[in-house]
Short mmCIF file of C-alpha atoms in Angstrom, two decimals:
data_model
loop_
_atom_site.label_atom_id
_atom_site.label_comp_id
_atom_site.label_asym_id
_atom_site.label_seq_id
_atom_site.Cartn_x
_atom_site.Cartn_y
_atom_site.Cartn_z
CA MET Q 1006 -25.54 3.49 -52.64
CA ASN Q 1007 -27.23 0.60 -54.50
CA LYS Q 1008 -30.25 -1.31 -53.21
CA PHE Q 1009 -28.19 -4.21 -51.84
CA ALA Q 1010 -25.75 -1.92 -50.03
CA ARG Q 1011 -28.62 0.13 -48.55
CA LYS Q 1012 -30.30 -3.03 -47.23
CA LYS Q 1013 -27.02 -4.19 -45.72
CA PHE Q 1014 -26.54 -0.77 -44.10
CA ILE Q 1015 -30.06 -0.83 -42.60
CA ILE Q 1016 -29.52 -4.34 -41.19
CA LYS Q 1017 -26.24 -3.21 -39.65
CA GLN Q 1018 -27.90 -0.16 -38.07
CA ASN Q 1019 -30.72 -2.29 -36.66
CA LYS Q 1020 -28.16 -4.61 -35.10
CA LYS Q 1021 -26.42 -1.63 -33.50
CA GLU Q 1022 -29.70 -0.33 -32.09
CA LYS Q 1023 -30.60 -3.75 -30.68
CA MET Q 1024 -27.13 -4.06 -29.16
CA ALA Q 1025 -27.46 -0.60 -27.61
CA LYS Q 1026 -30.82 -1.53 -26.07
CA LYS Q 1027 -29.41 -4.78 -24.70
CA THR Q 1028 -26.44 -2.90 -23.28
CA LEU Q 1029 -28.74 -0.38 -21.59
CA ILE Q 1030 -30.80 -3.19 -20.03
CA VAL Q 1031 -27.66 -4.98 -18.83
CA VAL Q 1032 -26.29 -1.74 -17.38
CA GLY Q 1033 -29.61 -1.18 -15.62
CA VAL Q 1034 -29.41 -4.63 -14.07
CA ILE Q 1035 -25.79 -4.01 -13.07
CA ILE Q 1036 -26.76 -0.79 -11.29
CA ALA Q 1037 -29.70 -2.48 -9.61
CA VAL Q 1038 -27.43 -5.29 -8.42
CA ILE Q 1039 -24.91 -2.68 -7.25
CA ILE Q 1040 -27.68 -1.07 -5.21
CA ILE Q 1041 -28.60 -4.45 -3.75
CA LEU Q 1042 -24.98 -5.12 -2.85
CA ALA Q 1043 -24.71 -1.68 -1.26
CA LEU Q 1044 -27.81 -2.29 0.81
CA THR Q 1045 -26.43 -5.69 1.76
CA ALA Q 1046 -23.51 -3.84 3.31
CA VAL Q 1047 -26.00 -1.74 5.29
CA ILE Q 1048 -27.82 -4.76 6.66
CA VAL Q 1049 -24.65 -6.68 7.47
CA THR Q 1050 -23.26 -3.66 9.31
CA SER Q 1051 -26.54 -3.01 11.08
CA ALA Q 1052 -26.76 -6.60 12.27
CA LYS Q 1053 -23.75 -5.93 14.50
CA SER Q 1054 -25.10 -2.67 15.90
CA ALA Q 1055 -26.35 -2.05 19.43
CA PRO Q 1056 -29.98 -2.78 20.36
CA ALA Q 1057 -30.62 0.96 20.84
CA VAL Q 1058 -28.66 3.86 19.33
CA LEU Q 1059 -29.16 7.62 19.74
CA TYR Q 1060 -28.72 9.97 16.77
CA ILE Q 1061 -28.66 13.70 17.57
CA GLU Q 1062 -30.07 15.70 14.68
CA GLN Q 1063 -30.04 19.17 16.23
CA GLY Q 1064 -29.14 20.92 19.48
CA THR Q 1065 -28.33 19.35 22.83
CA VAL Q 1066 -30.02 16.17 24.00
CA LYS Q 1067 -29.98 15.01 27.62
CA VAL Q 1068 -29.75 11.35 28.61
CA GLU Q 1069 -30.46 9.90 32.05
CA HIS Q 1070 -28.56 6.68 32.74
CA LYS Q 1071 -28.73 4.96 36.13
CA GLY Q 1072 -30.12 8.09 37.79
CA GLN Q 1073 -27.56 10.55 36.40
CA TRP Q 1074 -28.17 13.11 33.64
CA PHE Q 1075 -25.53 14.00 31.05
CA ASP Q 1076 -25.26 15.40 27.52
CA GLY Q 1077 -26.04 12.73 24.97
CA LYS Q 1078 -23.57 11.95 22.18
CA ASP Q 1079 -24.36 11.23 18.57
CA GLU Q 1080 -24.40 7.48 17.81
CA GLN Q 1081 -24.14 6.51 21.47
CA GLU Q 1082 -25.65 3.26 22.72
CA LEU Q 1083 -28.74 3.42 24.93
CA PHE Q 1084 -29.87 0.89 27.52
CA LEU Q 1085 -32.97 -0.34 29.31
CA ASN Q 1086 -34.51 2.36 31.58
CA ASP Q 1087 -32.52 5.17 29.95
CA VAL Q 1088 -34.41 8.46 29.52
CA VAL Q 1089 -33.87 10.74 26.50
CA ARG Q 1090 -35.01 14.38 26.63
CA THR Q 1091 -34.83 16.99 23.85
CA GLY Q 1092 -34.67 20.74 24.51
CA GLU Q 1093 -36.57 23.59 22.88
CA ASP Q 1094 -34.33 23.67 19.80
CA SER Q 1095 -33.34 20.00 19.75
CA ARG Q 1096 -34.22 16.99 17.60
CA ALA Q 1097 -33.13 13.38 18.00
CA SER Q 1098 -33.78 9.89 16.65
CA ILE Q 1099 -33.47 6.52 18.35
CA VAL Q 1100 -33.13 3.27 16.41
CA PHE Q 1101 -34.04 -0.05 18.05
CA TYR Q 1102 -32.77 -3.31 16.55
CA ASP Q 1103 -32.59 -1.75 13.06
CA SER Q 1104 -36.37 -2.16 12.93
CA ILE Q 1105 -37.82 0.77 14.88
CA ILE Q 1106 -37.10 4.44 14.28
CA ILE Q 1107 -38.29 7.04 16.80
CA ARG Q 1108 -37.92 10.72 15.99
CA GLU Q 1109 -38.28 13.01 18.99
CA ALA Q 1110 -39.53 16.53 18.37
CA ALA Q 1111 -38.42 19.44 20.56
CA THR Q 1112 -39.28 19.31 24.30
CA THR Q 1113 -39.99 15.58 24.21
CA GLU Q 1114 -39.08 12.98 26.81
CA ILE Q 1115 -39.15 9.20 26.47
CA LYS Q 1116 -38.01 6.29 28.64
CA ILE Q 1117 -36.98 2.86 27.37
CA GLN Q 1118 -39.26 0.50 29.30
CA LYS Q 1119 -38.63 -2.79 27.48
CA LEU Q 1120 -35.74 -3.67 25.21
CA SER Q 1121 -35.75 -7.05 23.51
CA THR Q 1122 -36.63 -8.56 20.15
CA GLU Q 1123 -39.70 -10.10 21.78
CA GLU Q 1124 -41.02 -6.69 22.78
CA THR Q 1125 -39.66 -3.16 22.79
CA SER Q 1126 -41.57 -0.31 24.42
CA ILE Q 1127 -41.12 3.31 25.42
CA LYS Q 1128 -42.97 5.60 27.82
CA GLN Q 1129 -43.52 9.09 26.45
CA ALA Q 1130 -43.83 11.61 29.27
CA ALA Q 1131 -43.99 14.76 27.14
CA GLY Q 1132 -43.83 16.11 23.61
CA GLU Q 1133 -44.30 14.43 20.24
CA THR Q 1134 -42.71 11.38 18.59
CA TRP Q 1135 -42.86 9.88 15.12
CA ASN Q 1136 -42.60 6.09 15.31
CA LYS Q 1137 -41.74 3.87 12.35
CA PHE Q 1138 -41.73 0.11 12.87
CA GLU Q 1139 -40.45 -2.14 10.08
CA ASN Q 1140 -40.18 -5.75 11.18
CA ILE Q 1141 -36.81 -6.29 9.51
CA ALA Q 1142 -34.70 -7.76 12.32
CA GLY Q 1143 -37.26 -10.00 14.00
CA VAL Q 1144 -38.78 -7.61 16.57
CA ARG Q 1145 -42.24 -8.97 17.29
CA GLN Q 1146 -43.99 -6.11 19.05
CA TYR Q 1147 -43.54 -2.42 19.78
CA GLU Q 1148 -45.51 -0.22 22.16
CA VAL Q 1149 -45.63 3.49 23.02
CA GLU Q 1150 -47.26 4.50 26.30
CA THR Q 1151 -48.27 8.02 27.33
CA PRO Q 1152 -49.99 9.04 30.59
CA ASN Q 1153 -53.36 8.53 28.85
CA THR Q 1154 -52.86 6.00 26.03
CA ALA Q 1155 -50.90 2.91 25.02
CA ALA Q 1156 -50.36 2.12 21.32
CA THR Q 1157 -49.34 -1.41 20.31
CA VAL Q 1158 -48.14 -2.12 16.77
CA ARG Q 1159 -46.56 -4.80 14.60
CA GLY Q 1160 -45.44 -2.77 11.60
CA THR Q 1161 -46.64 0.76 10.92
CA GLY Q 1162 -45.87 4.49 11.07
CA PHE Q 1163 -47.66 6.78 13.52
CA LEU Q 1164 -47.38 10.09 15.37
CA VAL Q 1165 -47.86 10.13 19.15
CA ARG Q 1166 -48.94 13.10 21.24
CA LEU Q 1167 -50.01 12.85 24.87
CA ASN Q 1168 -53.75 12.75 24.09
CA SER Q 1169 -53.86 11.74 20.43
CA ILE Q 1170 -52.36 9.28 17.96
CA LEU Q 1171 -52.25 9.84 14.18
CA VAL Q 1172 -51.66 6.85 11.88
CA GLY Q 1173 -49.86 7.24 8.55
CA ASP Q 1174 -49.79 3.59 7.45
CA GLY Q 1175 -50.68 0.20 8.86
CA SER Q 1176 -52.83 0.03 11.99
CA VAL Q 1177 -52.41 0.67 15.71
CA ASP Q 1178 -54.27 -0.82 18.68
CA VAL Q 1179 -54.81 2.04 21.13
CA ASN Q 1180 -55.74 1.52 24.78
CA LEU Q 1181 -57.18 4.23 27.02
CA LEU Q 1182 -55.43 4.36 30.38
CA LYS Q 1183 -56.96 5.39 33.70
CA ASP Q 1184 -54.85 5.21 36.85
CA GLY Q 1185 -52.46 2.98 34.92
CA ASN Q 1186 -55.19 0.50 33.94
CA ARG Q 1187 -56.34 -0.19 30.39
CA ILE Q 1188 -60.07 0.44 30.33
CA MET Q 1189 -60.88 0.29 26.60
CA GLN Q 1190 -59.27 -0.39 23.22
CA ARG Q 1191 -59.84 0.75 19.64
CA ARG Q 1192 -57.99 0.04 16.40
CA VAL Q 1193 -56.81 3.01 14.34
CA SER Q 1194 -56.04 2.54 10.64
CA ALA Q 1195 -54.07 4.56 8.10
CA GLY Q 1196 -55.62 7.98 7.50
CA GLU Q 1197 -57.26 8.07 10.94
CA LYS Q 1198 -56.52 9.55 14.35
CA ILE Q 1199 -57.78 8.83 17.83
CA LEU Q 1200 -58.36 11.34 20.61
CA ALA Q 1201 -58.35 10.41 24.29
CA ASP Q 1202 -61.25 12.05 26.15
CA ILE Q 1203 -60.11 11.61 29.74
CA GLU Q 1204 -63.21 13.14 31.35
CA LYS Q 1205 -65.65 10.91 29.46
CA GLY Q 1206 -63.34 7.90 29.50
CA ASP Q 1207 -63.61 7.47 25.75
CA LEU Q 1208 -61.46 7.09 22.64
CA ILE Q 1209 -62.80 9.19 19.75
CA LEU Q 1210 -61.97 8.09 16.21
CA GLU Q 1211 -61.70 10.75 13.48
CA LYS Q 1212 -60.34 11.16 9.97
CA LEU Q 1213 -57.07 13.02 9.50
CA THR Q 1214 -57.31 16.64 8.38
CA ASP Q 1215 -55.45 17.79 5.27
CA GLU Q 1216 -52.88 19.52 7.48
CA GLU Q 1217 -52.33 16.34 9.50
CA LYS Q 1218 -51.96 14.31 6.31
CA ARG Q 1219 -49.26 16.71 5.14
CA ALA Q 1220 -47.47 16.38 8.49
CA LEU Q 1221 -47.52 12.58 8.26
CA ALA Q 1222 -46.48 12.67 4.62
CA GLU Q 1223 -43.40 14.66 5.62
CA GLN Q 1224 -42.45 12.04 8.22
CA ILE Q 1225 -42.97 9.20 5.75
CA ARG Q 1226 -40.92 11.06 3.14
CA LYS Q 1227 -38.07 11.30 5.66
CA ASP Q 1228 -38.25 7.54 6.27
CA ARG Q 1229 -38.09 6.83 2.55
CA ASP Q 1230 -35.32 9.33 1.89
CA THR Q 1231 -33.19 7.87 4.68
CA TYR Q 1232 -32.87 4.66 2.70
CA LYS Q 1233 -32.03 6.61 -0.45
CA ARG Q 1234 -29.29 8.65 1.24
CA VAL Q 1235 -27.70 5.55 2.74
CA ARG Q 1236 -27.78 3.81 -0.61
CA LEU Q 1237 -26.06 6.61 -2.51
CA PHE Q 1238 -23.51 7.14 0.27
CA LEU Q 1239 -22.49 3.49 0.17
CA VAL Q 1240 -22.29 3.44 -3.62
CA LYS Q 1241 -19.98 6.47 -3.65
CA ASN Q 1242 -17.77 5.27 -0.79
CA ASP Q 1243 -17.34 1.61 -1.64
CA PRO Q 1244 -14.23 1.01 -3.85
CA LYS Q 1245 -15.59 -2.23 -5.35
CA ILE Q 1246 -18.90 -0.64 -6.28
CA MET Q 1247 -17.18 2.40 -7.77
CA THR Q 1248 -14.94 0.09 -9.83
CA ALA Q 1249 -18.04 -1.60 -11.26
CA ILE Q 1250 -19.58 1.80 -12.01
CA ARG Q 1251 -16.44 2.99 -13.79
CA MET Q 1252 -16.42 -0.21 -15.85
CA ALA Q 1253 -20.02 0.56 -16.84
CA LYS Q 1254 -18.92 4.17 -17.65
CA LEU Q 1255 -21.64 5.71 -15.50
CA ASP Q 1256 -21.63 9.01 -13.64
CA GLU Q 1257 -23.55 9.95 -10.48
CA SER Q 1258 -26.52 11.38 -12.38
CA ARG Q 1259 -26.90 8.08 -14.23
CA ILE Q 1260 -26.76 6.14 -10.97
CA MET Q 1261 -29.47 8.35 -9.50
CA GLU Q 1262 -31.56 7.86 -12.63
CA TYR Q 1263 -31.45 4.06 -12.33
CA ALA Q 1264 -32.10 4.23 -8.58
CA GLU Q 1265 -35.20 6.37 -9.15
CA LYS Q 1266 -36.44 3.98 -11.83
CA LEU Q 1267 -35.99 1.08 -9.43
CA ASP Q 1268 -37.89 2.88 -6.66
CA ASN Q 1269 -40.65 4.06 -9.00
CA GLY Q 1270 -41.34 0.56 -10.28
CA GLU Q 1271 -39.79 0.73 -13.75
CA TYR Q 1272 -37.58 -2.21 -12.80
CA ASN Q 1273 -38.93 -5.34 -11.16
CA GLU Q 1274 -37.09 -5.92 -7.89
CA ASP Q 1275 -37.96 -9.63 -7.88
CA GLU Q 1276 -36.30 -10.12 -11.27
CA ILE Q 1277 -33.27 -8.15 -10.08
CA TYR Q 1278 -33.11 -10.25 -6.93
CA ALA Q 1279 -33.14 -13.38 -9.09
CA LYS Q 1280 -30.09 -12.04 -10.98
CA SER Q 1281 -28.24 -11.07 -7.79
CA PRO Q 1282 -25.11 -13.18 -7.17
CA ILE Q 1283 -25.92 -13.21 -3.43
CA LYS Q 1284 -28.74 -15.27 -1.94
CA THR Q 1285 -28.76 -14.85 1.83
CA GLU Q 1286 -31.12 -13.84 4.60
CA ASN Q 1287 -29.75 -10.32 4.25
CA THR Q 1288 -30.59 -10.02 0.56
CA GLU Q 1289 -34.13 -11.11 1.38
CA LYS Q 1290 -34.27 -8.23 3.87
CA ILE Q 1291 -33.00 -5.89 1.16
CA LEU Q 1292 -35.72 -7.08 -1.17
CA ARG Q 1293 -38.29 -6.20 1.49
CA LEU Q 1294 -36.68 -2.79 1.99
CA THR Q 1295 -36.90 -2.06 -1.73
CA LYS Q 1296 -40.56 -3.01 -1.72
CA LYS Q 1297 -41.05 -0.70 1.27
CA ILE Q 1298 -39.58 2.27 -0.60
CA LYS Q 1299 -42.09 1.63 -3.36
CA ALA Q 1300 -44.84 1.34 -0.77
CA TYR Q 1301 -43.75 4.69 0.68
CA ASN Q 1302 -44.12 6.26 -2.76
CA ARG Q 1303 -47.64 4.86 -3.14
CA LEU Q 1304 -48.59 5.97 0.37
CA LEU Q 1305 -47.27 9.48 -0.22
CA ASN Q 1306 -49.40 9.72 -3.35
CA GLU Q 1307 -52.47 8.65 -1.36
CA LEU Q 1308 -51.83 11.14 1.45
CA GLN Q 1309 -51.33 13.96 -1.04
CA ALA Q 1310 -54.37 13.06 -3.16
CA PRO Q 1311 -57.24 15.59 -3.01
#
């Protein structure tokens, strides 16, 4: 090969490499847009859902409705003043207005005290709940009341026991209750817990232990992974999305790779949003959800840091 031919060959190879890189970037954007479209389907569907929905994760869950107890059903609608009780080997979640997720541990009982977008609240009579509040659908305030405390939040994740509250992210305003009256208040921030000393009439603020941080990290990981599972499920079960994926000649492992890169910050969600063919209130919600997944990743790193 003479010098001229070699130079021509090198130029041709460089063009191929540049084209391959451009193709990879375009494919990445396509997948990111596909993810956005999939999540749009989630939000649109959720917008039509009931104000409160029960999801049974394990065992038998009892529901009291208008004074009568019966076995709860997965994905059933719940109403104001309903009571949900889990047994010894049971687990359940309740979703309010697509903004609040409550996970009930075993032997837990809660009652829906208020149910509106202005304010939603539950009364926890026993057990342990994980509460995640993302202000996605316009809910302004959420409160959890136990016999001894009342926790008011506007966007956070926290664990509630009868005499203590552990905060994973955001902040919670905790009131100490005595004979149903609120006698003092303290704010609890991420990485802290508050203990209700009933005898002394005091709220004691402490740092989370390593074990408690691990427990909260597991709950936060479940919140994050819920979005990931929904996203992949929709991608695999939507004919239009699968057609786009086949056109891009991508398999499931490749889809997962791009999704992970999006969540880990290798792609800029704002730039992807700008390229999205859809500009609605729902896509703005999706943008916030994507940012939340990234925030979950950062928070998990902080909770697991030595």
